[in-house]
Amino acid sequence: MSKETIESQTKRYQFLQTELARLEHAYYVLDDPLVPDAEYDRLYRELLEIENRHPDWIRPDSLSQRVGGTPLKDFASVRHAVPMLSLNNAFEDADLVAFDRRCREGLNRQQVTYAGELKFDGLAIALRYERGILVQAATRGDGSSGEDVTANIRTIRAIPLKLLGNNIPEVLEVRGEVFMHRHDFEKMNQLAAKQGEKEFANPRNAAAGSLRQLDSKITAKRPLSFFAYGLGVLEPNSWLPKSHSELLDRYLQLGLPVCSERAVLDSIDQLRQFYQAIGLKRESLPYEIDGVVFKVNAFSEQNTLGFVSRAPRFAIAHKYPAQEALTTVLGIDVQVGRTGAITPVARLAPVEVGGVTVTNATLHNEDEVIRKDVRVGDTVSVRRAGDVIPEVVLVIKDKRPKHTSAFVMPLKCPICGSHIERIIDEAVARCSGGLFCAAQRKQALLHFAQRRAMDIEGLGDKIVDQLVDRNLVRTPADLYRLGFNALADLERMGSKSADNLLQAIEFSKKTTLARFIYALGIRHVGESTSKDLSRYFGSMAALMDAKLDDLLMVNDVGPVVANSLVSFMSESHNREVIEQLLALGISLNQEEGSVNVDLSGLTFVITGTLPTLSRDDAKGLLELAGAKVAGSVSKKTSYLVAGDDAGSKLDKALELGVNVIDEEGMLRLLGK
Ligand code: D41
């Protein structure tokens, strides 16, 4: 090869190394991809081709060397020159107050500045960079020594093999957490299930299991990530900025990933607010956290405070309530839903999860029970996150008692005895009884009466159970034929409540077309589809006569929804119920209230308590005017409607410069 070609190839090779590092940094650290994946792949392949021709050019920090050679026999042990300490925990406000008091007293100051950050639920790791090159990675182990997991850590794309910029110390030991994003975890588990491999219980276990692989080729296939939050060895010490928050800024400049959910806080009130604000968005974060961490911000003050045994006095983790707990399965029942869907449910010995006592947990469907192999008598881990229904995550197989038997799906509906059918390719088994099945009738009535549908206040499950069991009500139309005596005769029903319920039933007659459509409980027809249908057809008669092609003309209505509507309307008993309801005096207005303004194209977010309207009502008014109402504030939000006790959404809106209005301002926009 000529000298020029070699020279130009060396240049090209160097260019590819820098360019690929820049693209990986943008993608994995900044979450802001610069080019399509295919373009990255093309450059990466070119790099591999050059290395193929010139194996002697390959250096350990080449991006091609993320996945190393042969599997290890064992992990070597690494002594931490600076011990990896643990964090003290605060479980309640008083612990936090005591922490702040100790810091102020220890520093002899009225007020201390803290850095607030997230407590990631992963594995603590130390990364040693010498002259900017990653040379070693070790787990925390017992804090004094851990395991050498360099080969595995090198496969993590968020971790730079080489630091960026000019301000690089001789030796820098970055400490942080290796973790897995929720969606990566789910994808990985789905793949594992498909291939008949073991699934992990949660992202933390998945991250730990992936790092513990002796073959880094396996780790390379696991979607791990990393956030930096601490410092070990540093040479020279003069490189050190004055505070923790500045250290993290400096890390970002070096190309290290640092979580952007962090703040500098000046008072116990601000610590509390940070804890609360992060708590509100905990479930919507793309990764799991188990708390927040507060650290005295100035390093000089951290030094003054020092350590007690193995934990620093200058830092504390304020934990959120655990979302998982162990308990035992007392029984497995099946429940019948409104559309006949059969859901296996585990009856549990009562256990407190995230501050609530849980006695039932969903097992989703037959396949799930079989896959997890949940049995009566088993010890299981139960998870309850946010407002979602508690679920059984996994069985602790070691604790299984002798003589248990696997779950078998019943062949007959436990309520009506109709056979249970399961359509091929569908996960859900259904009771074939339809409205003959009392369970389905009950669910259908509860749905009909719910607030967002016909809004019959006081018609709860206890009453519906009795009405159906005594055969007083078979269809929604029967509700409007109920008399005082029938109601007053029910258990837990005085004459006052019977009166109130009758009145609520009467009031519900005045409703809107959209609510009525939604109330019918047609499969796949939710609230928003009902609104679209109401707007398009304008009357019940038109909707009842609609053909498949007419339905497909409606906004957001696809074949599944359209077919479901056609099949519902083709059942004569459904048409009869609708006609009876209308004959019994249900009156359908096209829309709620009257609106003359057009707010289409605008996006609103509502937060806090409004003085006169409920949030649902405010949402309804805005949607009627064509506006979109979203759940979270972003740059795209046109207005935030803020009431009393508006929390983090208000902060976010102010930060992003989003217009903030109150209820009055909103009503003015609506021309009211
Ligand atoms: O996110 C975390 N898990 C986290 C862990 C964090 N944000 N900060 C931490 N800071 C420390 C000190 C203050 C001791 C440097 C930590 C940990 N330690 C830690 N992780 C595991 C043991 C200790």
XYZ file of C-alpha atoms and ligand atoms in Angstrom:
695
model
C 0.000 0.000 0.000
C 1.336 3.428 -0.879
C 2.391 5.850 1.799
C -0.428 8.260 0.906
C -3.151 5.647 1.166
C -1.823 4.594 4.542
C -1.712 8.202 5.640
C -5.208 8.963 4.452
C -6.468 5.746 6.038
C -4.905 6.635 9.384
C -6.642 10.006 9.184
C -9.920 8.386 8.259
C -9.508 5.893 11.115
C -8.893 8.656 13.630
C -11.822 10.620 12.253
C -14.107 7.597 12.642
C -13.030 7.083 16.249
C -13.803 10.690 17.196
C -16.970 10.860 15.141
C -18.379 7.601 16.516
C -17.521 8.668 20.068
C -19.354 11.948 19.419
C -22.419 10.112 18.065
C -22.472 7.631 20.976
C -22.184 10.478 23.466
C -25.115 12.306 21.866
C -27.190 9.127 21.764
C -26.418 7.525 25.130
C -25.439 10.419 27.363
C -27.351 13.405 26.011
C -30.382 11.386 24.806
C -30.236 13.477 21.680
C -29.269 11.424 18.608
C -27.483 13.362 15.873
C -27.926 10.954 12.969
C -30.206 8.042 12.046
C -29.101 4.650 13.400
C -28.268 3.460 9.888
C -25.713 6.224 9.482
C -24.056 5.269 12.774
C -24.010 1.626 11.687
C -22.409 2.561 8.362
C -19.542 4.448 10.057
C -19.106 1.685 12.623
C -18.792 -0.938 9.883
C -16.214 1.226 8.131
C -14.227 1.352 11.366
C -14.323 -2.437 11.634
C -13.181 -2.807 8.020
C -10.141 -0.617 8.611
C -9.292 -2.508 11.800
C -9.600 -5.737 9.880
C -6.953 -4.538 7.467
C -4.742 -3.042 10.209
C -5.151 -5.070 13.399
C -2.025 -3.402 14.801
C -3.867 -0.056 14.917
C -6.454 -1.270 17.399
C -6.017 0.280 20.828
C -7.971 -0.726 23.932
C -9.995 2.489 23.805
C -11.182 1.821 20.262
C -14.983 1.784 20.190
C -14.790 -1.648 18.596
C -13.230 -2.980 21.778
C -16.315 -2.569 23.957
C -16.859 -6.312 23.734
C -13.659 -8.016 24.742
C -12.166 -11.423 24.288
C -12.643 -14.718 26.044
C -14.895 -15.233 29.047
C -13.361 -14.899 32.508
C -12.964 -17.827 34.910
C -13.681 -15.613 37.843
C -13.746 -11.913 38.686
C -10.511 -10.571 40.146
C -10.792 -8.707 43.433
C -10.168 -4.941 43.505
C -9.314 -3.013 46.663
C -10.923 0.405 46.804
C -8.192 2.935 47.625
C -10.965 5.234 48.850
C -13.661 3.098 50.514
C -17.124 3.108 48.929
C -19.323 4.216 51.777
C -22.979 3.494 52.251
C -25.781 5.964 52.715
C -27.837 6.541 55.823
C -31.573 6.408 55.212
C -34.396 8.753 56.126
C -37.828 7.133 56.073
C -39.860 9.999 57.422
C -39.820 13.727 57.699
C -38.419 13.672 61.237
C -35.314 11.825 59.982
C -34.772 14.551 57.424
C -35.213 17.305 59.990
C -32.681 15.582 62.253
C -30.224 15.273 59.364
C -30.492 18.979 58.568
C -30.074 19.866 62.253
C -26.968 17.669 62.579
C -25.431 19.265 59.496
C -26.137 22.811 60.685
C -24.826 22.075 64.171
C -21.775 20.238 62.871
C -20.941 23.173 60.625
C -22.025 25.749 63.140
C -24.192 27.487 60.562
C -27.767 28.741 60.373
C -28.212 27.482 56.880
C -26.547 24.810 54.769
C -26.703 24.351 51.005
C -27.448 20.833 49.755
C -27.353 19.092 46.413
C -30.470 17.009 45.740
C -30.416 14.093 43.300
C -32.183 10.823 42.585
C -31.387 7.544 44.247
C -31.167 5.124 41.351
C -32.041 1.550 42.039
C -29.120 -0.250 40.456
C -25.563 -1.233 41.312
C -22.854 1.077 42.618
C -19.716 1.004 40.446
C -16.326 2.729 40.464
C -14.759 3.648 37.109
C -11.056 4.422 37.057
C -9.850 6.745 34.289
C -6.098 7.303 33.838
C -5.268 10.247 31.591
C -8.835 10.093 30.380
C -8.832 6.409 29.409
C -11.072 3.919 31.191
C -8.704 1.373 32.732
C -10.715 -0.357 35.412
C -14.237 -0.799 36.675
C -15.133 -2.410 39.985
C -18.316 -3.218 41.862
C -18.815 -1.789 45.325
C -18.616 -5.197 46.995
C -18.400 -4.725 50.737
C -17.167 -1.163 50.285
C -13.511 -2.025 50.919
C -13.059 -4.309 47.947
C -15.204 -5.332 45.019
C -14.957 -7.286 41.794
C -13.192 -6.290 38.625
C -15.965 -5.983 36.042
C -13.998 -3.913 33.525
C -14.809 -6.118 30.519
C -18.526 -5.939 31.273
C -18.558 -2.231 32.008
C -16.823 -1.470 28.724
C -19.863 -2.833 26.874
C -22.097 -0.097 28.312
C -22.481 2.545 25.626
C -23.349 5.309 28.094
C -19.903 4.927 29.680
C -17.175 6.686 27.694
C -14.035 4.646 27.090
C -12.255 7.975 26.779
C -13.122 11.253 28.488
C -13.798 14.380 26.429
C -12.194 17.818 26.499
C -8.935 19.202 27.836
C -9.634 19.470 31.528
C -8.841 15.838 32.338
C -7.093 14.857 35.603
C -4.294 12.244 35.720
C -6.437 9.816 37.671
C -10.188 10.125 38.132
C -12.331 7.489 39.802
C -15.938 8.184 38.904
C -18.582 6.560 41.051
C -22.127 5.995 40.012
C -24.907 3.541 39.406
C -25.359 0.982 36.650
C -29.068 0.457 35.978
C -31.556 -0.508 33.309
C -34.313 1.659 31.809
C -37.809 0.285 32.360
C -38.604 -0.115 28.655
C -35.265 -1.840 28.004
C -35.965 -4.166 30.913
C -39.392 -5.022 29.561
C -38.086 -5.620 26.056
C -35.322 -7.811 27.427
C -37.757 -9.866 29.503
C -40.112 -10.288 26.559
C -37.233 -11.616 24.503
C -36.160 -13.916 27.341
C -39.722 -15.253 27.626
C -39.881 -15.871 23.881
C -36.634 -17.805 23.981
C -37.722 -19.754 27.028
C -35.054 -18.147 29.208
C -35.332 -16.958 32.767
C -36.938 -13.567 33.241
C -35.758 -11.047 35.829
C -38.079 -9.804 38.542
C -37.173 -6.135 38.207
C -34.707 -3.807 36.458
C -32.361 -3.844 39.450
C -31.991 -7.626 39.400
C -31.615 -7.531 35.647
C -28.772 -4.994 35.929
C -27.055 -6.985 38.674
C -27.416 -10.276 36.812
C -26.076 -8.729 33.627
C -22.983 -7.299 35.311
C -22.229 -10.606 36.993
C -21.721 -12.376 33.659
C -18.271 -13.837 33.178
C -18.752 -13.616 29.428
C -18.896 -9.959 28.442
C -20.512 -10.921 25.135
C -23.636 -11.676 27.163
C -23.417 -8.395 29.045
C -23.040 -6.588 25.711
C -26.519 -7.782 24.749
C -28.039 -6.383 27.924
C -29.285 -2.793 27.673
C -27.446 -1.333 30.667
C -27.023 2.340 31.429
C -25.136 4.496 33.910
C -25.373 7.747 35.897
C -22.396 9.296 37.701
C -22.892 10.733 41.210
C -19.657 10.495 43.164
C -15.900 10.599 43.318
C -13.211 8.204 44.526
C -9.504 8.626 43.832
C -8.470 11.934 42.252
C -5.011 13.109 41.130
C -4.151 15.910 41.271
C -6.467 17.147 43.971
C -6.304 20.672 42.566
C -8.690 19.529 39.797
C -11.513 19.328 42.337
C -14.244 21.997 42.044
C -15.716 23.517 45.208
C -18.954 21.611 45.366
C -20.778 18.414 44.477
C -23.094 20.207 42.027
C -20.058 21.643 40.209
C -18.418 18.220 40.151
C -21.440 16.804 38.344
C -21.348 19.715 35.864
C -17.701 18.932 35.291
C -18.565 15.255 34.704
C -20.980 16.282 31.983
C -18.197 18.232 30.271
C -16.071 15.080 30.331
C -18.816 13.217 28.475
C -20.041 11.270 31.512
C -23.778 10.746 31.930
C -25.287 12.702 34.826
C -29.002 12.711 35.546
C -30.623 16.093 34.906
C -33.119 15.672 37.755
C -30.999 17.473 40.323
C -31.110 20.720 42.218
C -29.233 22.911 44.661
C -31.367 23.374 47.782
C -31.090 25.897 50.599
C -33.501 24.880 53.325
C -35.315 21.945 54.857
C -38.454 23.151 53.067
C -36.697 22.894 49.746
C -35.498 19.378 50.625
C -39.100 18.424 51.335
C -40.327 19.994 48.115
C -37.691 18.153 46.103
C -38.697 14.852 47.716
C -42.376 15.515 46.992
C -41.906 16.768 43.456
C -39.770 13.771 42.503
C -42.219 11.471 44.314
C -45.001 12.733 42.046
C -43.114 11.900 38.922
C -41.477 8.752 40.241
C -43.722 6.442 38.257
C -43.263 8.345 35.029
C -39.469 8.369 35.176
C -37.946 6.038 32.575
C -36.014 4.180 35.298
C -36.718 3.045 38.841
C -35.611 5.060 41.848
C -36.085 4.191 45.499
C -35.562 7.640 46.934
C -33.717 10.906 46.613
C -30.260 11.694 48.005
C -29.269 14.928 49.706
C -25.595 15.836 50.043
C -24.033 18.854 51.679
C -22.948 20.698 48.558
C -19.585 22.261 49.529
C -16.729 19.718 49.664
C -15.038 21.701 52.432
C -18.179 21.277 54.533
C -18.410 17.579 53.638
C -14.884 17.172 55.024
C -15.740 19.007 58.214
C -18.697 16.702 58.836
C -16.797 13.507 58.025
C -18.101 9.977 58.638
C -19.655 7.773 61.268
C -18.615 4.165 60.805
C -19.210 3.404 57.137
C -21.549 6.230 56.161
C -20.894 9.912 55.589
C -22.552 12.406 57.949
C -22.950 14.805 55.027
C -25.377 12.720 52.967
C -28.721 11.018 53.438
C -31.065 8.985 51.256
C -34.719 9.901 51.721
C -36.566 6.761 50.682
C -39.993 6.378 49.123
C -42.271 3.635 50.417
C -41.289 0.268 48.940
C -43.487 -0.825 46.080
C -42.927 -4.517 46.602
C -43.508 -6.829 49.540
C -43.643 -10.553 50.245
C -46.791 -12.357 51.293
C -48.516 -15.728 50.838
C -51.202 -16.813 48.405
C -54.349 -17.951 50.226
C -56.274 -18.795 47.086
C -56.610 -18.151 43.378
C -60.040 -17.095 42.096
C -61.204 -15.908 38.746
C -63.131 -12.678 38.244
C -65.507 -11.914 35.429
C -65.267 -8.482 33.835
C -67.810 -6.392 31.958
C -66.941 -7.951 28.622
C -66.743 -11.419 30.127
C -62.965 -11.343 30.407
C -61.831 -13.865 32.998
C -59.028 -12.587 35.207
C -57.294 -14.861 37.685
C -56.830 -13.072 41.002
C -54.588 -14.093 43.889
C -56.150 -13.766 47.343
C -53.338 -12.781 49.666
C -52.529 -12.652 53.332
C -52.876 -8.895 54.003
C -49.618 -7.044 53.427
C -48.682 -3.386 53.374
C -47.258 -2.186 50.052
C -46.450 1.460 49.428
C -48.559 2.535 52.400
C -51.697 0.553 51.458
C -52.901 -2.848 52.686
C -53.161 -5.265 49.801
C -55.278 -8.432 49.950
C -55.780 -9.168 46.241
C -53.430 -9.023 43.296
C -54.117 -9.564 39.644
C -52.512 -12.448 37.830
C -53.589 -10.908 34.495
C -54.460 -14.048 32.530
C -54.044 -17.790 32.296
C -50.679 -17.674 30.506
C -49.264 -15.379 33.164
C -50.264 -17.691 36.011
C -48.737 -20.638 34.216
C -45.576 -18.764 33.267
C -45.048 -17.533 36.808
C -46.356 -20.850 38.161
C -48.225 -19.232 41.036
C -49.786 -21.759 43.419
C -51.910 -21.624 46.539
C -49.522 -21.630 49.529
C -46.716 -19.901 47.634
C -44.757 -16.979 48.979
C -44.940 -14.266 46.333
C -43.602 -10.800 45.745
C -46.447 -8.332 45.250
C -45.964 -5.005 43.554
C -48.132 -1.935 43.699
C -46.984 1.101 41.744
C -48.878 4.379 41.633
C -52.580 3.814 41.140
C -52.287 0.584 39.224
C -53.814 -2.666 40.461
C -51.394 -4.687 42.598
C -49.815 -7.589 40.741
C -47.928 -10.733 41.620
C -44.409 -10.251 40.292
C -42.832 -13.573 41.082
C -42.919 -16.680 43.227
C -40.179 -17.389 45.748
C -39.780 -21.003 44.716
C -37.496 -21.900 47.665
C -40.342 -21.210 50.032
C -42.921 -23.364 48.281
C -44.574 -25.801 50.710
C -44.822 -29.500 49.843
C -47.857 -30.811 47.977
C -49.013 -27.836 45.964
C -50.671 -28.074 42.613
C -50.466 -25.917 39.517
C -53.303 -23.548 38.649
C -55.930 -24.843 36.263
C -58.269 -22.444 34.515
C -61.881 -23.400 35.253
C -63.861 -24.594 32.234
C -67.077 -22.950 33.420
C -67.811 -19.399 34.542
C -67.939 -19.418 38.350
C -70.883 -17.020 38.257
C -73.232 -18.284 35.555
C -71.839 -21.693 34.647
C -71.506 -20.867 30.938
C -68.428 -22.305 29.368
C -65.260 -20.265 29.292
C -63.812 -19.837 25.844
C -60.468 -18.663 24.688
C -59.957 -17.536 21.149
C -56.690 -18.691 19.601
C -54.064 -15.921 19.660
C -55.910 -14.016 22.364
C -54.474 -13.931 25.862
C -57.845 -13.437 27.503
C -60.369 -16.152 28.239
C -64.004 -15.076 28.299
C -67.238 -16.246 29.818
C -69.555 -16.988 26.914
C -72.642 -16.085 28.951
C -72.897 -12.445 27.809
C -75.645 -10.578 29.630
C -76.984 -13.898 30.854
C -73.997 -13.869 33.224
C -74.807 -11.947 36.384
C -71.177 -10.892 36.802
C -71.143 -9.311 33.385
C -74.501 -7.672 34.011
C -73.259 -6.203 37.259
C -70.130 -4.829 35.650
C -72.134 -3.455 32.748
C -74.493 -1.659 35.153
C -71.635 -0.237 37.204
C -70.041 1.029 34.034
C -73.341 2.516 32.874
C -73.742 4.393 36.156
C -70.178 5.612 36.553
C -69.392 9.278 36.838
C -67.984 9.677 33.342
C -70.950 7.810 31.865
C -74.526 8.393 33.127
C -73.246 9.686 36.453
C -75.773 8.039 38.788
C -74.455 8.974 42.180
C -74.914 6.338 44.871
C -75.250 3.347 42.545
C -72.236 1.430 43.844
C -71.334 -2.242 43.738
C -73.164 -3.196 46.960
C -76.451 -1.914 45.537
C -75.881 -3.303 42.054
C -75.100 -6.731 43.542
C -78.447 -6.772 45.316
C -80.417 -5.389 42.381
C -79.056 -8.079 40.080
C -79.193 -10.917 42.610
C -82.842 -10.146 43.403
C -83.547 -9.944 39.711
C -84.881 -6.408 40.051
C -82.585 -5.153 37.313
C -81.439 -7.026 34.241
C -80.603 -4.218 31.816
C -79.773 -0.535 32.275
C -83.321 0.282 31.209
C -84.636 -1.504 34.305
C -82.882 1.095 36.466
C -85.361 3.718 35.250
C -88.299 1.490 36.198
C -87.257 1.092 39.828
C -89.689 2.348 42.397
C -89.174 3.612 45.910
C -90.318 0.417 47.616
C -87.974 -1.843 45.714
C -85.032 0.372 46.644
C -85.981 1.020 50.255
C -86.228 -2.735 50.722
C -82.518 -3.278 49.954
C -79.966 -3.893 52.658
C -78.094 -0.839 53.914
C -80.700 1.384 52.318
C -82.784 3.776 54.361
C -85.693 5.716 52.937
C -83.492 8.793 52.686
C -80.878 6.972 50.574
C -83.592 5.404 48.447
C -84.975 8.873 47.776
C -81.536 10.177 46.921
C -80.835 7.300 44.565
C -84.174 7.729 42.805
C -83.404 11.380 42.356
C -79.919 10.600 41.019
C -81.448 8.169 38.521
C -83.939 10.835 37.466
C -81.199 13.472 37.094
C -79.130 11.123 34.965
C -81.813 11.172 32.284
C -80.586 14.539 31.147
C -77.293 13.668 29.580
C -75.250 13.993 26.424
C -75.006 11.754 23.400
C -71.303 11.136 24.072
C -71.904 10.020 27.655
C -74.762 7.786 26.577
C -72.669 6.074 23.900
C -69.869 5.539 26.398
C -72.317 4.242 29.014
C -73.453 1.415 26.725
C -70.105 -0.238 27.344
C -69.481 -1.292 23.759
C -66.156 -3.090 23.492
C -63.307 -0.832 22.372
C -65.501 2.279 22.579
C -63.970 4.431 25.273
C -64.734 7.944 26.385
C -62.813 9.722 23.713
C -64.158 7.546 20.873
C -67.655 8.191 22.214
C -67.052 11.920 21.922
C -65.837 11.516 18.350
C -68.856 9.395 17.457
C -71.225 11.892 19.051
C -69.694 14.767 17.134
C -69.798 12.880 13.846
C -73.240 11.314 13.964
C -75.073 13.867 16.106
C -77.871 11.456 17.088
C -78.371 7.948 18.425
C -80.531 7.021 15.445
C -77.738 7.913 13.023
C -75.208 5.903 15.003
C -77.535 2.900 15.202
C -77.917 2.904 11.432
C -74.246 3.485 10.634
C -72.578 1.012 8.278
C -68.996 -0.097 8.622
C -67.842 2.410 5.979
C -69.622 5.297 7.702
C -67.937 4.411 10.981
C -64.519 4.249 9.410
C -64.950 7.905 8.399
C -64.866 8.976 12.044
C -61.727 10.414 13.541
C -59.615 7.718 15.249
C -62.070 4.936 14.465
C -60.324 1.931 12.915
C -61.581 -1.508 11.877
C -61.524 -2.948 15.412
C -63.749 -0.226 16.850
C -65.976 -0.090 13.772
C -66.548 -3.854 13.770
C -67.297 -3.867 17.450
C -69.942 -1.136 16.943
C -71.538 -2.906 14.005
C -71.734 -6.165 15.905
C -73.184 -4.447 19.000
C -75.834 -2.644 16.972
C -76.768 -5.778 15.073
C -77.853 -7.532 18.267
C -81.569 -6.970 18.565
C -81.563 -7.007 22.375
C -79.009 -4.185 22.424
C -81.192 -2.095 20.106
C -84.183 -2.835 22.295
C -82.409 -1.641 25.425
C -81.385 1.587 23.690
C -84.921 2.178 22.469
C -86.370 1.461 25.892
C -83.937 3.869 27.510
C -84.929 6.633 25.114
C -88.599 5.837 25.640
C -88.092 6.035 29.407
C -87.143 9.682 28.998
C -83.398 9.798 28.491
C -82.686 12.974 26.611
C -79.506 13.421 24.688
C -78.018 16.796 24.111
C -75.433 17.031 21.421
C -72.825 18.530 23.750
C -72.477 19.697 27.291
C -73.059 23.426 27.603
C -72.639 25.600 24.567
C -69.382 26.810 23.254
C -68.767 29.283 20.513
C -65.019 29.608 20.663
C -62.560 27.443 18.809
C -59.464 26.532 20.803
C -58.318 23.776 18.460
C -54.568 23.565 18.135
C -54.042 24.600 21.762
C -52.889 22.223 24.463
C -53.859 22.750 28.097
C -52.702 21.137 31.305
C -54.827 21.441 34.447
C -53.298 21.212 37.919
C -54.304 21.848 41.506
C -57.814 22.478 42.844
C -59.897 24.941 40.845
C -62.287 27.193 42.784
C -65.585 26.155 41.129
C -64.989 23.459 38.516
C -63.753 19.912 39.003
C -60.765 19.064 36.849
C -62.909 16.732 34.766
C -65.430 19.487 34.119
C -62.712 21.940 33.155
C -61.262 19.300 30.840
C -64.702 18.737 29.309
C -65.187 22.443 28.604
C -61.780 22.784 26.986
C -62.238 19.691 24.847
C -65.609 20.907 23.728
C -63.941 23.996 22.395
C -61.585 21.736 20.463
C -58.544 22.108 22.728
C -56.360 19.197 23.773
C -55.890 18.510 27.482
C -52.631 16.799 28.372
C -51.364 15.258 31.578
C -47.931 16.809 31.785
C -46.333 20.140 31.012
C -43.904 20.390 28.112
C -42.686 23.023 25.704
C -45.751 22.242 23.604
C -48.177 23.235 26.371
C -50.075 26.408 25.435
C -51.581 27.098 28.869
C -51.312 25.668 32.351
C -54.567 26.137 34.259
C -53.447 26.255 37.879
C -55.642 26.033 40.952
C -54.767 25.877 44.638
C -51.884 23.653 45.713
C -50.513 23.444 42.212
C -47.259 21.546 42.600
C -44.471 20.459 40.295
C -46.437 21.147 37.106
C -46.547 24.812 38.006
C -42.788 24.849 38.637
C -42.196 23.154 35.313
C -44.475 25.600 33.468
C -42.695 28.593 35.005
C -39.356 27.072 34.126
C -40.385 26.512 30.505
C -42.099 29.890 30.194
C -45.528 28.323 29.588
C -48.518 30.679 30.086
C -50.126 30.108 33.447
C -53.788 31.054 33.961
C -56.372 30.441 36.667
C -59.921 29.146 36.295
C -61.221 32.619 35.584
C -58.651 33.097 32.852
C -59.667 29.784 31.354
C -63.362 30.701 31.398
C -62.508 33.998 29.720
C -60.694 32.109 26.945
C -63.805 29.986 26.576
C -65.894 33.137 26.189
C -67.802 32.535 29.414
O -28.289 6.963 43.178
C -27.706 6.333 44.058
N -27.987 5.073 44.268
C -26.649 7.001 44.907
C -25.857 6.215 45.721
C -26.453 8.397 44.877
N -27.199 9.206 44.082
N -25.494 8.944 45.646
C -24.701 8.191 46.445
N -23.757 8.783 47.182
C -22.980 8.074 47.987
C -21.939 8.782 48.801
C -22.472 10.061 49.375
C -21.481 7.897 49.923
C -20.800 9.094 47.902
C -24.851 6.779 46.505
C -23.996 6.062 47.354
N -23.072 6.743 48.078
C -24.027 4.626 47.518
N -24.481 3.735 46.680
C -24.317 2.511 47.185
C -23.752 2.623 48.365
C -23.546 3.948 48.579
